[in-house]
CSV table of C-alpha atoms in Angstrom, one decimal:
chain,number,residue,atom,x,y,z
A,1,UNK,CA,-93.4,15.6,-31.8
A,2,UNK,CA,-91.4,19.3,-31.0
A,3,UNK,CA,-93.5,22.0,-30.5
A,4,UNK,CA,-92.4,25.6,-31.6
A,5,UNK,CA,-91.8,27.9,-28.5
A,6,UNK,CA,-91.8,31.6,-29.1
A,7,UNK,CA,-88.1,32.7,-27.2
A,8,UNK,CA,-88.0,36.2,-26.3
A,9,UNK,CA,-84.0,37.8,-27.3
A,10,UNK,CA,-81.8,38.7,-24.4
A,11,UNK,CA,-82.5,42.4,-23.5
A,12,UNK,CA,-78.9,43.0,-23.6
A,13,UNK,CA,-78.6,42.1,-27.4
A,14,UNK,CA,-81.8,44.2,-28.1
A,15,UNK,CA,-79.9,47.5,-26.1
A,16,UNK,CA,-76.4,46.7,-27.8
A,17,UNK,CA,-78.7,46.5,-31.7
A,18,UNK,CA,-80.5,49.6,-31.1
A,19,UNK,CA,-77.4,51.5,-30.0
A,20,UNK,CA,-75.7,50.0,-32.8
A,21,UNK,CA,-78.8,51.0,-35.3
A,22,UNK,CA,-78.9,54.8,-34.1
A,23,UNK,CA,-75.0,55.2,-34.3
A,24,UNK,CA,-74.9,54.1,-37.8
A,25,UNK,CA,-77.3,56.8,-39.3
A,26,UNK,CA,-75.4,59.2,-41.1
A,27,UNK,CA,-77.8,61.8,-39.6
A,28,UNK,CA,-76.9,60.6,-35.9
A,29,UNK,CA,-73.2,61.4,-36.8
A,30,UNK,CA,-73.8,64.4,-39.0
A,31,UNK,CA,-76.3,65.8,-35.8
A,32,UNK,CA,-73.4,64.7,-33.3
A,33,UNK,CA,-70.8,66.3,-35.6
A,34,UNK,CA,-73.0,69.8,-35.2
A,35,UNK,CA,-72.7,69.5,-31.5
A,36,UNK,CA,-69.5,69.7,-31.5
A,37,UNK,CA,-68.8,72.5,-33.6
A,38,UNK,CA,-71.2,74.7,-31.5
A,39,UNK,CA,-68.7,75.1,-28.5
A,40,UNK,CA,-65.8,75.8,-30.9
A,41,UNK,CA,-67.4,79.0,-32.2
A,42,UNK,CA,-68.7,79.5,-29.3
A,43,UNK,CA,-65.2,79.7,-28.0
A,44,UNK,CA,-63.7,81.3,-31.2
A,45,UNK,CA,-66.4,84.0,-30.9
A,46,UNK,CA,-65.6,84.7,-27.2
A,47,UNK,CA,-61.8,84.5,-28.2
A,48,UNK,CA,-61.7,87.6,-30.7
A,49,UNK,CA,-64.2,89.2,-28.6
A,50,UNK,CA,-61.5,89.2,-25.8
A,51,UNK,CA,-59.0,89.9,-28.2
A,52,UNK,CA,-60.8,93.3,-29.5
A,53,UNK,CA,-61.3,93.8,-25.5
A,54,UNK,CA,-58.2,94.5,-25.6
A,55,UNK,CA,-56.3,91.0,-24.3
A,56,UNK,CA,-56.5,89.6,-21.3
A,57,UNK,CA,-55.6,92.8,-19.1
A,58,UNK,CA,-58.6,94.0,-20.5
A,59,UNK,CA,-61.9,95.8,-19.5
A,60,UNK,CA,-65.5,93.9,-19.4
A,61,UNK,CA,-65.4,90.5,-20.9
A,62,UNK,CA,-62.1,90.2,-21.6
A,63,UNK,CA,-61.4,90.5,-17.5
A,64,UNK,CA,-64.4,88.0,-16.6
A,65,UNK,CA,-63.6,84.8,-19.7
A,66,UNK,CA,-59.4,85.0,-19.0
A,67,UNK,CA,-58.1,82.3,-17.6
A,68,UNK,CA,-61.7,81.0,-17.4
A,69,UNK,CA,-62.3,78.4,-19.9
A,70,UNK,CA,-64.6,76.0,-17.6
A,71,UNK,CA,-67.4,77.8,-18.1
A,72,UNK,CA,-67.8,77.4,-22.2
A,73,UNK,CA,-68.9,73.8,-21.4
A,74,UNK,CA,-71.9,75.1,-19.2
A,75,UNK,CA,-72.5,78.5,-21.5
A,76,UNK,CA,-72.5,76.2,-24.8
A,77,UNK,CA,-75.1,73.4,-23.3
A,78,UNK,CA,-77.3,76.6,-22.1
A,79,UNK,CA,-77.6,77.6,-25.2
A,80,UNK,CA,-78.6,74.7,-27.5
A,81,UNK,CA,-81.0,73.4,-24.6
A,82,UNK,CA,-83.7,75.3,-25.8
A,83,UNK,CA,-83.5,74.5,-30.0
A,84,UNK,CA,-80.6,72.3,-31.2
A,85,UNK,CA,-80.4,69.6,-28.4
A,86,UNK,CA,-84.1,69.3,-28.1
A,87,UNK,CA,-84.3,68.9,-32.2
A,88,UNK,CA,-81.3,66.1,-32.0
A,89,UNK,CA,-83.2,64.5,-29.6
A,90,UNK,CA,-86.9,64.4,-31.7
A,91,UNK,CA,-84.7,63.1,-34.6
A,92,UNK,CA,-84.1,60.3,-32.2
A,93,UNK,CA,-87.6,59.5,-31.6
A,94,UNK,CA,-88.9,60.0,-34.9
A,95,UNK,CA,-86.4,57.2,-36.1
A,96,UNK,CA,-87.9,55.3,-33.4
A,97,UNK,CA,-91.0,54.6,-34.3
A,98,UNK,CA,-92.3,56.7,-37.2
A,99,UNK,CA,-89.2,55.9,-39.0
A,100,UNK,CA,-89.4,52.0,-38.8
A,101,UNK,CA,-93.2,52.6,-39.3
A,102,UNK,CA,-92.3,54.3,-42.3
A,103,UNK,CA,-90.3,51.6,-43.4
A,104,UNK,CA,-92.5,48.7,-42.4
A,105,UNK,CA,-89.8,47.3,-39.9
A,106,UNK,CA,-92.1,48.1,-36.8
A,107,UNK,CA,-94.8,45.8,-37.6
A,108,UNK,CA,-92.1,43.1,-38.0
A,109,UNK,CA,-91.2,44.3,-34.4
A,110,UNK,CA,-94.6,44.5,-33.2
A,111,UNK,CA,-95.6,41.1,-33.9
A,112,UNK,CA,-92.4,39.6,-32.8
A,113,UNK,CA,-92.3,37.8,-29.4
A,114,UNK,CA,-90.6,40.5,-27.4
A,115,UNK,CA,-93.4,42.5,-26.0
A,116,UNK,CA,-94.2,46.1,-27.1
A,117,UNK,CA,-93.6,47.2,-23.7
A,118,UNK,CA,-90.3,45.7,-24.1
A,119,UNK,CA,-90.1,47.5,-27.1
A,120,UNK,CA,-90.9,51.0,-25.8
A,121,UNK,CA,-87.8,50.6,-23.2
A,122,UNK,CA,-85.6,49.6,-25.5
A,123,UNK,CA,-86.5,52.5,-28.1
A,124,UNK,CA,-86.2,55.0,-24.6
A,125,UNK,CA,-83.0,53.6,-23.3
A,126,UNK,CA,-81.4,54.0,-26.9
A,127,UNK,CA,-82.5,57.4,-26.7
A,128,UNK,CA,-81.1,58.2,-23.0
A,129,UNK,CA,-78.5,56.6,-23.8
A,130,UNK,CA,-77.9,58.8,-26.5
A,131,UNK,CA,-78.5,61.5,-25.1
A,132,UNK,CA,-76.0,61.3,-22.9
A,133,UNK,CA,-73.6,60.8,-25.3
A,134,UNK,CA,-74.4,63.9,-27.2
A,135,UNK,CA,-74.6,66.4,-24.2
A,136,UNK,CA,-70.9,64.5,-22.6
A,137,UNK,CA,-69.4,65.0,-26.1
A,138,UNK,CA,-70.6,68.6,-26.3
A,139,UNK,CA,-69.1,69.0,-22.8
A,140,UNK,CA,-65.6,67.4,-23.6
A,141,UNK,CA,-65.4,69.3,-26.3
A,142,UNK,CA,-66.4,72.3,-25.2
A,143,UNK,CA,-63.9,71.7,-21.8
A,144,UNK,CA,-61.2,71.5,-24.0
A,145,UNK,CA,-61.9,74.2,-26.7
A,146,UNK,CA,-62.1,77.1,-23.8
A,147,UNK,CA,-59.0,75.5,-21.8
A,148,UNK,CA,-57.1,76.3,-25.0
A,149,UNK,CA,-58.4,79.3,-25.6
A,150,UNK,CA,-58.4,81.0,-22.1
A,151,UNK,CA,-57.1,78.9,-19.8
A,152,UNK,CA,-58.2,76.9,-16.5
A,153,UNK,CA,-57.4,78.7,-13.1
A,154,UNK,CA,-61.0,77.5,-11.8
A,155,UNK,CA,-64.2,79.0,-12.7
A,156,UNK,CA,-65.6,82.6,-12.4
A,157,UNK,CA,-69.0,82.2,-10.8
A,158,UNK,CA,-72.2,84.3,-11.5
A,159,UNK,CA,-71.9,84.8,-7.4
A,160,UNK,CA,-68.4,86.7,-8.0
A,161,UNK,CA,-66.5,83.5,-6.2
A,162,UNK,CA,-64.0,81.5,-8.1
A,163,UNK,CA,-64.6,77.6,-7.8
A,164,UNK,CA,-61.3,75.7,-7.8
A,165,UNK,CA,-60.9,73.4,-11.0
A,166,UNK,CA,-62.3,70.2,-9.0
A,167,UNK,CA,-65.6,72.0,-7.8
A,168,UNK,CA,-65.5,73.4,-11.4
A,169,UNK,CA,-65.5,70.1,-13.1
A,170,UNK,CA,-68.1,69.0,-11.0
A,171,UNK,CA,-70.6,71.5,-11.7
A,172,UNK,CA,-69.6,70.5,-15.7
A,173,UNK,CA,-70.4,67.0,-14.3
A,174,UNK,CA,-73.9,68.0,-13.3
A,175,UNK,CA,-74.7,70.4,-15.7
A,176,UNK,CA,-74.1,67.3,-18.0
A,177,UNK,CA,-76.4,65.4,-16.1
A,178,UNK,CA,-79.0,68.2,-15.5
A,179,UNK,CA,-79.8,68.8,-19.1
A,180,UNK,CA,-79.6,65.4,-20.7
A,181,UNK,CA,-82.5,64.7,-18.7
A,182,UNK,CA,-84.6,67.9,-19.7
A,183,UNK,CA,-83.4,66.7,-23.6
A,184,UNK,CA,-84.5,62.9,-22.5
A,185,UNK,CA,-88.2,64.4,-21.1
A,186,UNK,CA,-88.4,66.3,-24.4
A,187,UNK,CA,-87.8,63.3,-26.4
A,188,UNK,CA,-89.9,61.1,-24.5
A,189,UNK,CA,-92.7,63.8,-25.6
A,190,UNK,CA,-91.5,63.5,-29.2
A,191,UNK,CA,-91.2,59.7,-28.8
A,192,UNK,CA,-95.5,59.8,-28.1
A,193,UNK,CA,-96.1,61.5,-31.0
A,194,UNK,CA,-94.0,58.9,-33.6
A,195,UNK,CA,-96.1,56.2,-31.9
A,196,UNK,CA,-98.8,58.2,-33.3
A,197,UNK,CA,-97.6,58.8,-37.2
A,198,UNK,CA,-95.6,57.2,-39.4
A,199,UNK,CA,-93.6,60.4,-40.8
A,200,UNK,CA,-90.9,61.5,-39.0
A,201,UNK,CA,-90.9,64.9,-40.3
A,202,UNK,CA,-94.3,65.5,-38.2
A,203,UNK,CA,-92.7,64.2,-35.3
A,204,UNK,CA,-89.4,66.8,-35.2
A,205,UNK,CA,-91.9,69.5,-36.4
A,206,UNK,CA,-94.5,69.1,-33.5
A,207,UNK,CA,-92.1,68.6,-30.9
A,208,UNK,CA,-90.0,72.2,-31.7
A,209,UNK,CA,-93.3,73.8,-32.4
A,210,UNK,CA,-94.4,72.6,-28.8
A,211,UNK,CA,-91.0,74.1,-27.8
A,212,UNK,CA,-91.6,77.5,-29.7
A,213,UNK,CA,-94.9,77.5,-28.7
A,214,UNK,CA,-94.0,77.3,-24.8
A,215,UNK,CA,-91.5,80.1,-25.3
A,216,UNK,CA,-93.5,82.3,-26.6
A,217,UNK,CA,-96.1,81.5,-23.9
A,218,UNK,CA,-93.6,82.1,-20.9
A,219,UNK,CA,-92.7,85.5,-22.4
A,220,UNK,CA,-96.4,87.0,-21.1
A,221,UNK,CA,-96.9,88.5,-17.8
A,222,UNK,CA,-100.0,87.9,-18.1
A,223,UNK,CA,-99.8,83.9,-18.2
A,224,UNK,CA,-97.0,83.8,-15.0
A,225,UNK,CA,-99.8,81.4,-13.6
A,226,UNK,CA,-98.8,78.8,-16.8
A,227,UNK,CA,-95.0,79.6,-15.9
A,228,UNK,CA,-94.6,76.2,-13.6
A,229,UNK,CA,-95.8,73.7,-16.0
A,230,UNK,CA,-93.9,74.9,-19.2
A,231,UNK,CA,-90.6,72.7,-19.2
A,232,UNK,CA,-89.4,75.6,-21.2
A,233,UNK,CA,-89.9,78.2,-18.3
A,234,UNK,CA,-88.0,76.2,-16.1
A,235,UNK,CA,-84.6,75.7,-18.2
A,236,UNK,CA,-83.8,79.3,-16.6
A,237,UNK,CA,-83.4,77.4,-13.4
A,238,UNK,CA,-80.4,75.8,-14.5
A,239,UNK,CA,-78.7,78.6,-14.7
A,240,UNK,CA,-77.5,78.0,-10.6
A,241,UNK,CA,-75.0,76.1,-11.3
A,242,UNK,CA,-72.7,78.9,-12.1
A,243,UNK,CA,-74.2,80.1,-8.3
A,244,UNK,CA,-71.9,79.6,-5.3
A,245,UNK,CA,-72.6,78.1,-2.8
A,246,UNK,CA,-74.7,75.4,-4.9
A,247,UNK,CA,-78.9,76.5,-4.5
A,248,UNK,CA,-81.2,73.4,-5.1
A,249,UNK,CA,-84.3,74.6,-5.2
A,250,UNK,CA,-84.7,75.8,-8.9
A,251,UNK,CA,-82.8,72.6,-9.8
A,252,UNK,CA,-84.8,70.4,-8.0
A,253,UNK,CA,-88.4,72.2,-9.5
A,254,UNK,CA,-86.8,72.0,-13.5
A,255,UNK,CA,-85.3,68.3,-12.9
A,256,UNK,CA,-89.0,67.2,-11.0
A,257,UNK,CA,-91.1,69.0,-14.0
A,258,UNK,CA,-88.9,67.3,-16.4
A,259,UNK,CA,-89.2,64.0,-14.4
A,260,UNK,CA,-93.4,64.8,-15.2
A,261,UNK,CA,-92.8,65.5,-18.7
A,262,UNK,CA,-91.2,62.3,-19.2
A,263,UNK,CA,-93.6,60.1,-17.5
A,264,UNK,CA,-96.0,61.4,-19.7
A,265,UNK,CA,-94.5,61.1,-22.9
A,266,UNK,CA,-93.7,57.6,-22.3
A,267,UNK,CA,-97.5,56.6,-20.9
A,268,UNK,CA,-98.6,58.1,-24.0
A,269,UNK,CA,-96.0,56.2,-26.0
A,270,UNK,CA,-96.9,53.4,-24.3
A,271,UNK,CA,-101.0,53.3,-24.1
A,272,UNK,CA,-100.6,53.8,-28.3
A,273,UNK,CA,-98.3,51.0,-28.7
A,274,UNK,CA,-100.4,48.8,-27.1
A,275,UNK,CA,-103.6,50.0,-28.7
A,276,UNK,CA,-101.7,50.1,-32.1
A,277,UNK,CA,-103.1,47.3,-35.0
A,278,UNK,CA,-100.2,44.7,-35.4
């Protein structure tokens, strides 16, 4: 007589699926198509402005973005870290959790012998992972959009140095790094909430209400004491990467709140999950 045993699946084959199942949305490659045309107009748009500047001899910013092109990788990641990389990133989480909800899959998952711990990690790593992804492809094509356009003979920093391309490509190389993790802590916030609902439209429209919400709170003098614990207020931290030499502080105080931000989010996650009815 053979009793049944509940296996668990290998944790690599869970990772590889849930990679495989976010890739193949047509929103994830629609969102990840976006990303990439937001460095290209970004780059056209600096490119005629140079061009009405008068050309690369130039006053103003045609003098500063000539032969300069490393810096539209950092510039274009600066500016969708506070809307558009953030909102890919809730779309993420939404699928998730409230999206399976939604479709009934996640009870099928929740019941299954693989541990809704287990489950949570594998739902965050597909999100980190992709994450990553989005903000290197962003990069890359951003890198290679402002090398065409204005060249590479290093990079023009806010500190009036020029970086060599090496040092230059290595502040790209962090910058990368830097704010896929505030877009991971965000999602990890977004990821609580589609623990907690089973419409994903709720979920991406919390989380960038949140975000708006914190904006609009850093903007008053008045709350400067509510400054440090807004991940929003610490995103202008980032901005010394373009510093030289290299400061750490402001980096290390927006990468630790993030680190806080994330940790909650998954708790949260977490604590539902297991409290959740099969």
């Amino acid at each position: 007589m053979t009793t049944a045993v509940a296996t668990r699946a290998p944790l690599a084959r869970q990772l590889r699926s849930e990679l495989r199942w976010i890739l193949r949305r047509p929103r994830t490659v629609i969102g990840l198509g976006l990303l990439c045309v937001v460095p290209v107009l970004a780059g056209v748009g600096l490119w005629f402005a140079v061009d009405n500047a008068g050309g690369p001899a130039g006053p103003g910013l045609a003098a500063i973005i000539a032969g300069n092109g490393l810096v539209l990788p950092i510039f274009t990641l600066f500016l969708s870290l506070p809307l558009l990389l953030p909102l890919v990133g809730a779309i993420w989480a939404a699928d998730g959790l409230a999206g399976e909800a939604n479709s009934g899959t996640l009870r099928g998952l929740m019941v299954a012998p693989v541990g809704r711990i287990r489950l949570l990690g594998v739902k965050a790593f597909g999100i980190a992972t992709m994450s990553l992804f989005a903000v290197t492809l962003m990069a890359f094509v951003g890198t290679i959009t402002g090398i065409a356009l204005f060249g590479m003979d290093g990079m023009l920093t806010i500190s009036g140095t020029t970086l060599s391309v090496g040092a230059a490509v290595g502040r790209i190389v962090l910058t990368i790094l830097l704010v896929t993790f505030q877009m991971w802590a965000v999602a990890a916030v977004a990821l609580a909430i589609s623990a907690c609902t089973e419409h994903p439209l709720v979920v991406m429209a919390a989380t960038m209400a949140g975000l708006i919400v914190f904006a609009v709170l850093g903007a008053f003098s008045s709350l400067d004491w509510l400054q440090p614990y807004l991940i929003t207020s610490a995103w202008d931290g980032l901005a010394d990467v373009m510093r030289d030499p290299l400061p750490t502080e402001g980096l290390w105080n927006s990468t630790a709140l993030a680190a806080c931000y994330l940790v909650i989010g998954l708790s949260l996650a977490a604590i539902r999950l297991v409290t959740k009815d099969g």
